[in-house]
Tab-separated table of C-alpha atoms in Angstrom:
chain	number	residue	atom	x	y	z
G	1	UNK	CA	70.306	106.966	150.843
G	2	UNK	CA	73.593	105.889	149.358
G	3	UNK	CA	75.258	108.070	146.769
G	4	UNK	CA	76.798	106.004	143.992
G	5	UNK	CA	80.401	106.545	142.979
G	6	UNK	CA	79.343	105.626	139.486
G	7	UNK	CA	82.117	103.064	139.366
G	8	UNK	CA	80.406	100.175	137.620
G	9	UNK	CA	82.590	97.138	137.947
G	10	UNK	CA	83.082	95.687	134.484
G	11	UNK	CA	85.917	93.259	135.322
G	12	UNK	CA	84.950	89.717	134.513
G	13	UNK	CA	86.130	86.350	135.730
G	14	UNK	CA	85.391	82.866	134.469
G	15	UNK	CA	86.706	79.609	135.772
G	16	UNK	CA	86.846	76.052	134.585
G	17	UNK	CA	85.989	73.113	136.824
G	18	UNK	CA	88.145	70.059	136.426
G	19	UNK	CA	87.383	66.641	137.856
G	20	UNK	CA	89.937	64.078	138.809
G	21	UNK	CA	90.307	61.527	141.601
G	22	UNK	CA	93.012	61.795	144.218
G	23	UNK	CA	95.526	64.517	144.971
G	24	UNK	CA	95.105	68.243	144.728
G	25	UNK	CA	93.977	69.465	141.334
G	26	UNK	CA	96.109	72.278	140.082
G	27	UNK	CA	94.630	75.410	138.617
G	28	UNK	CA	96.081	77.128	135.633
G	29	UNK	CA	94.849	80.639	135.039
G	30	UNK	CA	94.748	82.030	131.550
G	31	UNK	CA	93.991	85.711	131.158
G	32	UNK	CA	93.995	87.673	127.963
G	33	UNK	CA	95.354	91.061	128.811
G	34	UNK	CA	94.920	93.961	126.436
G	35	UNK	CA	95.158	97.643	127.052
G	36	UNK	CA	92.359	97.392	129.574
G	37	UNK	CA	91.709	93.775	130.563
G	38	UNK	CA	88.075	92.995	131.175
G	39	UNK	CA	87.785	89.227	131.161
G	40	UNK	CA	89.604	86.226	132.496
G	41	UNK	CA	89.308	82.480	132.620
G	42	UNK	CA	90.716	79.812	134.845
G	43	UNK	CA	91.219	76.439	133.246
G	44	UNK	CA	91.587	73.423	135.437
G	45	UNK	CA	92.549	70.001	134.205
G	46	UNK	CA	92.478	66.743	136.156
G	47	UNK	CA	93.877	63.299	135.395
G	48	UNK	CA	90.702	62.507	133.504
G	49	UNK	CA	91.340	65.519	131.317
G	50	UNK	CA	87.903	67.068	131.941
G	51	UNK	CA	87.643	70.852	131.720
G	52	UNK	CA	84.885	73.351	131.141
G	53	UNK	CA	84.651	77.134	131.104
G	54	UNK	CA	82.001	79.090	132.978
G	55	UNK	CA	80.555	82.168	131.321
G	56	UNK	CA	81.988	85.506	132.389
G	57	UNK	CA	79.557	87.870	134.067
G	58	UNK	CA	80.035	91.580	134.751
G	59	UNK	CA	80.087	92.618	138.376
G	60	UNK	CA	77.237	94.654	139.779
G	61	UNK	CA	77.768	98.396	140.262
G	62	UNK	CA	79.652	99.163	143.449
G	63	UNK	CA	78.234	101.767	145.772
G	64	UNK	CA	81.286	102.996	147.568
G	65	UNK	CA	80.675	106.553	148.674
G	66	UNK	CA	79.274	107.870	151.896
G	67	UNK	CA	75.603	107.608	152.652
G	68	UNK	CA	74.465	111.159	152.472
G	69	UNK	CA	71.610	113.610	152.755
G	70	UNK	CA	72.165	117.190	151.730
G	71	UNK	CA	74.416	119.210	149.458
G	72	UNK	CA	77.588	119.140	151.595
G	73	UNK	CA	77.715	115.371	151.894
G	74	UNK	CA	77.096	114.915	148.189
G	75	UNK	CA	79.810	117.463	147.416
G	76	UNK	CA	82.266	115.546	149.623
G	77	UNK	CA	81.371	112.324	147.851
G	78	UNK	CA	82.063	113.843	144.440
G	79	UNK	CA	85.362	115.216	145.733
G	80	UNK	CA	86.305	111.745	146.941
G	81	UNK	CA	85.590	110.212	143.545
G	82	UNK	CA	87.639	112.871	141.768
G	83	UNK	CA	90.533	112.445	144.186
G	84	UNK	CA	90.402	108.690	143.744
G	85	UNK	CA	90.555	108.985	139.964
G	86	UNK	CA	93.323	111.578	140.007
G	87	UNK	CA	95.474	109.542	142.359
G	88	UNK	CA	94.948	106.371	140.336
G	89	UNK	CA	96.218	108.142	137.217
G	90	UNK	CA	99.363	109.201	139.057
G	91	UNK	CA	99.994	105.730	140.445
G	92	UNK	CA	99.297	103.915	137.194
G	93	UNK	CA	102.493	105.150	135.550
G	94	UNK	CA	104.667	103.802	138.344
G	95	UNK	CA	102.916	100.441	138.531
G	96	UNK	CA	104.098	99.522	135.036
G	97	UNK	CA	101.444	96.788	134.846
G	98	UNK	CA	102.362	95.084	138.109
G	99	UNK	CA	99.600	93.232	139.938
G	100	UNK	CA	98.281	94.381	143.319
G	101	UNK	CA	97.466	91.866	146.070
G	102	UNK	CA	95.341	92.914	149.044
G	103	UNK	CA	96.002	90.983	152.238
G	104	UNK	CA	94.423	91.217	155.661
G	105	UNK	CA	92.152	89.525	158.150
G	106	UNK	CA	88.809	88.104	157.115
G	107	UNK	CA	86.165	90.798	156.983
G	108	UNK	CA	88.671	93.589	156.431
G	109	UNK	CA	87.042	94.668	153.163
G	110	UNK	CA	89.668	93.371	150.749
G	111	UNK	CA	87.230	92.447	147.987
G	112	UNK	CA	85.327	95.732	148.154
G	113	UNK	CA	88.462	97.867	148.070
G	114	UNK	CA	90.051	95.669	145.400
G	115	UNK	CA	87.059	96.214	143.104
G	116	UNK	CA	87.384	99.976	143.465
G	117	UNK	CA	91.125	99.868	142.737
G	118	UNK	CA	90.624	97.612	139.726
G	119	UNK	CA	87.993	99.943	138.291
G	120	UNK	CA	89.965	103.177	138.612
G	121	UNK	CA	93.240	101.606	137.439
G	122	UNK	CA	91.669	99.796	134.499
G	123	UNK	CA	92.791	96.453	135.947
G	124	UNK	CA	90.905	93.161	136.235
G	125	UNK	CA	89.630	92.047	139.647
G	126	UNK	CA	89.956	88.580	141.157
G	127	UNK	CA	88.994	87.076	144.507
G	128	UNK	CA	91.350	84.161	145.197
G	129	UNK	CA	88.799	82.409	147.445
G	130	UNK	CA	86.228	82.452	144.643
G	131	UNK	CA	88.760	81.062	142.186
G	132	UNK	CA	89.553	78.174	144.543
G	133	UNK	CA	85.849	77.432	145.038
G	134	UNK	CA	85.288	77.268	141.318
G	135	UNK	CA	88.487	75.359	140.629
G	136	UNK	CA	87.509	72.519	142.972
G	137	UNK	CA	83.814	72.651	142.123
G	138	UNK	CA	82.425	73.643	145.517
G	139	UNK	CA	80.185	76.576	146.389
G	140	UNK	CA	82.077	77.872	149.420
G	141	UNK	CA	85.336	77.851	151.330
G	142	UNK	CA	83.424	76.556	154.338
G	143	UNK	CA	82.340	73.472	152.402
G	144	UNK	CA	85.877	72.862	151.154
G	145	UNK	CA	87.124	72.936	154.749
G	146	UNK	CA	84.333	70.608	155.845
G	147	UNK	CA	84.536	68.007	153.087
G	148	UNK	CA	88.290	68.074	152.575
G	149	UNK	CA	90.560	70.015	154.917
G	150	UNK	CA	92.210	73.375	155.415
G	151	UNK	CA	95.421	71.927	153.928
G	152	UNK	CA	93.527	70.951	150.761
G	153	UNK	CA	92.190	74.487	150.458
G	154	UNK	CA	95.621	76.022	151.074
G	155	UNK	CA	97.206	73.852	148.372
G	156	UNK	CA	94.651	75.043	145.830
G	157	UNK	CA	95.000	78.611	147.043
G	158	UNK	CA	98.741	78.485	146.399
G	159	UNK	CA	98.124	77.089	142.912
G	160	UNK	CA	95.754	79.947	142.110
G	161	UNK	CA	98.190	82.596	143.393
G	162	UNK	CA	101.032	80.971	141.473
G	163	UNK	CA	99.159	81.256	138.208
G	164	UNK	CA	97.846	84.754	138.840
G	165	UNK	CA	101.391	85.899	139.634
G	166	UNK	CA	102.476	85.205	136.052
G	167	UNK	CA	100.025	87.821	134.775
G	168	UNK	CA	99.767	91.577	134.749
G	169	UNK	CA	97.231	94.323	135.464
G	170	UNK	CA	95.255	92.471	138.120
G	171	UNK	CA	93.979	93.452	141.562
G	172	UNK	CA	93.643	90.320	143.685
G	173	UNK	CA	91.741	90.072	146.973
G	174	UNK	CA	93.393	87.206	148.839
G	175	UNK	CA	91.974	85.032	151.599
G	176	UNK	CA	92.765	85.968	155.174
G	177	UNK	CA	95.139	83.018	155.615
G	178	UNK	CA	97.011	83.347	152.323
G	179	UNK	CA	99.887	85.043	154.139
G	180	UNK	CA	100.781	82.029	156.277
G	181	UNK	CA	102.548	80.140	153.481
G	182	UNK	CA	105.954	81.553	152.479
G	183	UNK	CA	105.485	80.318	148.918
G	184	UNK	CA	102.468	82.600	148.549
G	185	UNK	CA	104.664	85.571	149.359
G	186	UNK	CA	107.028	84.437	146.637
G	187	UNK	CA	104.146	84.759	144.180
G	188	UNK	CA	102.762	88.009	145.581
G	189	UNK	CA	106.181	89.684	145.616
G	190	UNK	CA	106.109	89.586	141.815
G	191	UNK	CA	103.580	92.383	142.200
G	192	UNK	CA	102.742	94.741	145.055
G	193	UNK	CA	101.066	93.688	148.289
G	194	UNK	CA	98.886	95.952	150.436
G	195	UNK	CA	97.803	95.096	153.992
G	196	UNK	CA	94.421	96.397	155.106
G	197	UNK	CA	94.967	96.706	158.844
G	198	UNK	CA	91.612	96.891	160.616
G	199	UNK	CA	91.187	96.985	164.437
G	200	UNK	CA	90.043	93.630	165.789
G	201	UNK	CA	87.038	95.047	167.620
G	202	UNK	CA	85.760	96.579	164.371
G	203	UNK	CA	86.280	93.259	162.572
G	204	UNK	CA	84.471	91.361	165.325
G	205	UNK	CA	81.495	93.743	165.198
G	206	UNK	CA	81.304	93.463	161.433
G	207	UNK	CA	81.507	89.668	161.421
G	208	UNK	CA	79.057	89.294	164.305
G	209	UNK	CA	76.509	91.315	162.332
G	210	UNK	CA	76.722	89.237	159.136
G	211	UNK	CA	77.325	85.833	160.750
G	212	UNK	CA	80.154	83.315	160.546
G	213	UNK	CA	78.630	80.570	158.389
G	214	UNK	CA	80.847	81.493	155.451
G	215	UNK	CA	83.985	81.735	157.613
G	216	UNK	CA	85.045	78.233	158.640
G	217	UNK	CA	87.728	79.355	161.090
G	218	UNK	CA	85.174	81.415	163.031
G	219	UNK	CA	82.024	79.329	162.685
G	220	UNK	CA	81.552	78.088	166.260
G	221	UNK	CA	78.368	77.914	168.348
G	222	UNK	CA	78.166	80.815	170.763
G	223	UNK	CA	75.501	82.799	172.550
G	224	UNK	CA	77.636	85.919	172.044
G	225	UNK	CA	78.819	86.151	168.412
G	226	UNK	CA	80.916	89.271	169.053
G	227	UNK	CA	82.881	87.750	171.946
G	228	UNK	CA	83.464	84.519	170.049
G	229	UNK	CA	84.563	86.368	166.914
G	230	UNK	CA	86.852	88.716	168.830
G	231	UNK	CA	88.496	85.836	170.696
G	232	UNK	CA	89.183	83.852	167.526
G	233	UNK	CA	90.314	86.903	165.571
G	234	UNK	CA	92.738	87.800	168.355
G	235	UNK	CA	94.290	84.339	168.152
G	236	UNK	CA	94.569	84.521	164.363
G	237	UNK	CA	96.062	88.011	164.529
G	238	UNK	CA	98.685	86.748	166.964
G	239	UNK	CA	99.585	83.955	164.563
G	240	UNK	CA	99.574	86.053	161.394
G	241	UNK	CA	100.654	89.512	162.536
G	242	UNK	CA	104.266	89.156	161.405
G	243	UNK	CA	103.147	87.641	158.103
G	244	UNK	CA	100.861	90.571	157.286
G	245	UNK	CA	103.753	92.909	158.028
G	246	UNK	CA	105.578	91.448	155.008
G	247	UNK	CA	103.298	93.482	152.759
G	248	UNK	CA	104.867	96.267	150.727
G	249	UNK	CA	102.363	98.802	152.038
G	250	UNK	CA	100.203	99.011	155.150
G	251	UNK	CA	96.860	100.797	155.182
G	252	UNK	CA	95.818	101.434	158.778
G	253	UNK	CA	92.140	102.247	159.147
G	254	UNK	CA	92.844	103.744	162.569
G	255	UNK	CA	95.280	106.197	160.984
G	256	UNK	CA	92.816	107.159	158.251
G	257	UNK	CA	90.071	107.713	160.835
G	258	UNK	CA	92.382	109.849	162.969
G	259	UNK	CA	93.308	112.038	159.989
G	260	UNK	CA	89.622	112.588	159.268
G	261	UNK	CA	88.776	113.301	162.899
G	262	UNK	CA	86.770	110.095	163.444
G	263	UNK	CA	86.927	107.978	166.567
G	264	UNK	CA	85.366	104.962	164.847
G	265	UNK	CA	86.753	103.273	161.712
G	266	UNK	CA	83.229	102.209	160.751
G	267	UNK	CA	82.656	105.814	159.628
G	268	UNK	CA	85.174	105.335	156.823
G	269	UNK	CA	83.973	104.470	153.351
G	270	UNK	CA	85.615	101.995	150.975
G	271	UNK	CA	86.562	105.021	148.873
G	272	UNK	CA	88.460	106.504	151.832
G	273	UNK	CA	90.386	103.266	152.171
G	274	UNK	CA	91.042	102.940	148.443
G	275	UNK	CA	92.460	106.479	148.292
G	276	UNK	CA	94.791	105.719	151.201
G	277	UNK	CA	95.840	102.465	149.514
G	278	UNK	CA	96.792	104.372	146.367
G	279	UNK	CA	98.775	106.869	148.442
G	280	UNK	CA	100.684	104.068	150.153
G	281	UNK	CA	101.274	102.280	146.842
G	282	UNK	CA	102.584	105.521	145.357
G	283	UNK	CA	104.964	106.003	148.287
G	284	UNK	CA	106.281	102.480	147.906
G	285	UNK	CA	106.767	102.453	144.143
G	286	UNK	CA	108.388	105.890	144.002
G	287	UNK	CA	110.844	104.858	146.698
G	288	UNK	CA	111.714	101.531	145.059
G	289	UNK	CA	111.413	102.225	141.341
G	290	UNK	CA	114.307	104.668	140.960
G	291	UNK	CA	116.832	102.266	139.529
G	292	UNK	CA	118.932	101.708	136.464
G	293	UNK	CA	117.285	100.420	133.326
G	294	UNK	CA	114.498	101.602	131.042
G	295	UNK	CA	111.775	101.792	133.680
G	296	UNK	CA	113.979	103.659	136.130
G	297	UNK	CA	115.106	106.070	133.413
G	298	UNK	CA	111.489	106.754	132.425
G	299	UNK	CA	110.555	107.499	136.019
G	300	UNK	CA	113.539	109.805	136.550
G	301	UNK	CA	112.780	111.601	133.273
G	302	UNK	CA	109.124	111.991	134.237
G	303	UNK	CA	110.017	113.396	137.627
G	304	UNK	CA	112.516	115.823	136.102
G	305	UNK	CA	109.890	117.095	133.657
G	306	UNK	CA	107.386	117.558	136.475
G	307	UNK	CA	109.958	119.479	138.523
G	308	UNK	CA	110.715	121.803	135.590
G	309	UNK	CA	107.010	122.351	135.036
G	310	UNK	CA	106.654	123.535	138.602
């Protein structure tokens, strides 16, 4: 029986669907950001000038802690939640409102981890694939690939990332191929990027279990879904490996598993991964934020006060 982290996802997203013949329609995201942003809208206009807004809906509660039976497991789960919250409070100061972009192969858990990070940081959550689907008025990435092309999807993906990059206090789960376009890195570098590095065999097992219908680059007839998925993932990893390495922080599931004494990354929970992501973000921002100017001075002053307190 799963133990809930109690982290109800209240981030909201709404998108507008614009119609217009010919060319790639460009998405313009408009987000009202307050102290704790909870809603967003994406407005899309076409040559015909048609635009509509879809109603924002709260996300369902996220169950992110370990499945457990017994007092010890429940105690560990509570400890994880407390550690996650404590670390998020430490990292939040250094972020200074910057957006976080999760990158990684398909099936690596970007959306799940991004929702956890958004909740504990008080940020809004977005899935760039979902925004593209809604911007072009199609129910899935697979259908966009089928009826248009991968290039059409990538153009819209870049437009979405461009507009999100002008905002603050967002956690964005990107598509697996978002890293292949240099311009997307230009947008993501306005915030912080985190690579979820998952072993290919674990990805292949996960994808083989849930199917490939929603993943156009993997959806091929095969009597052995695992072998087919592993083969295609290996090719994609070869093509994108250097691109993923551009991320500001790398979260290796193999390293997390080793630290916890596991020999299988599937034993990790999304909370485990989110905690490690916050640790890596903290390492990056503390190393790169000590600079001249108001933000750098605040960070130095904060660190000096902490040192004196100790």
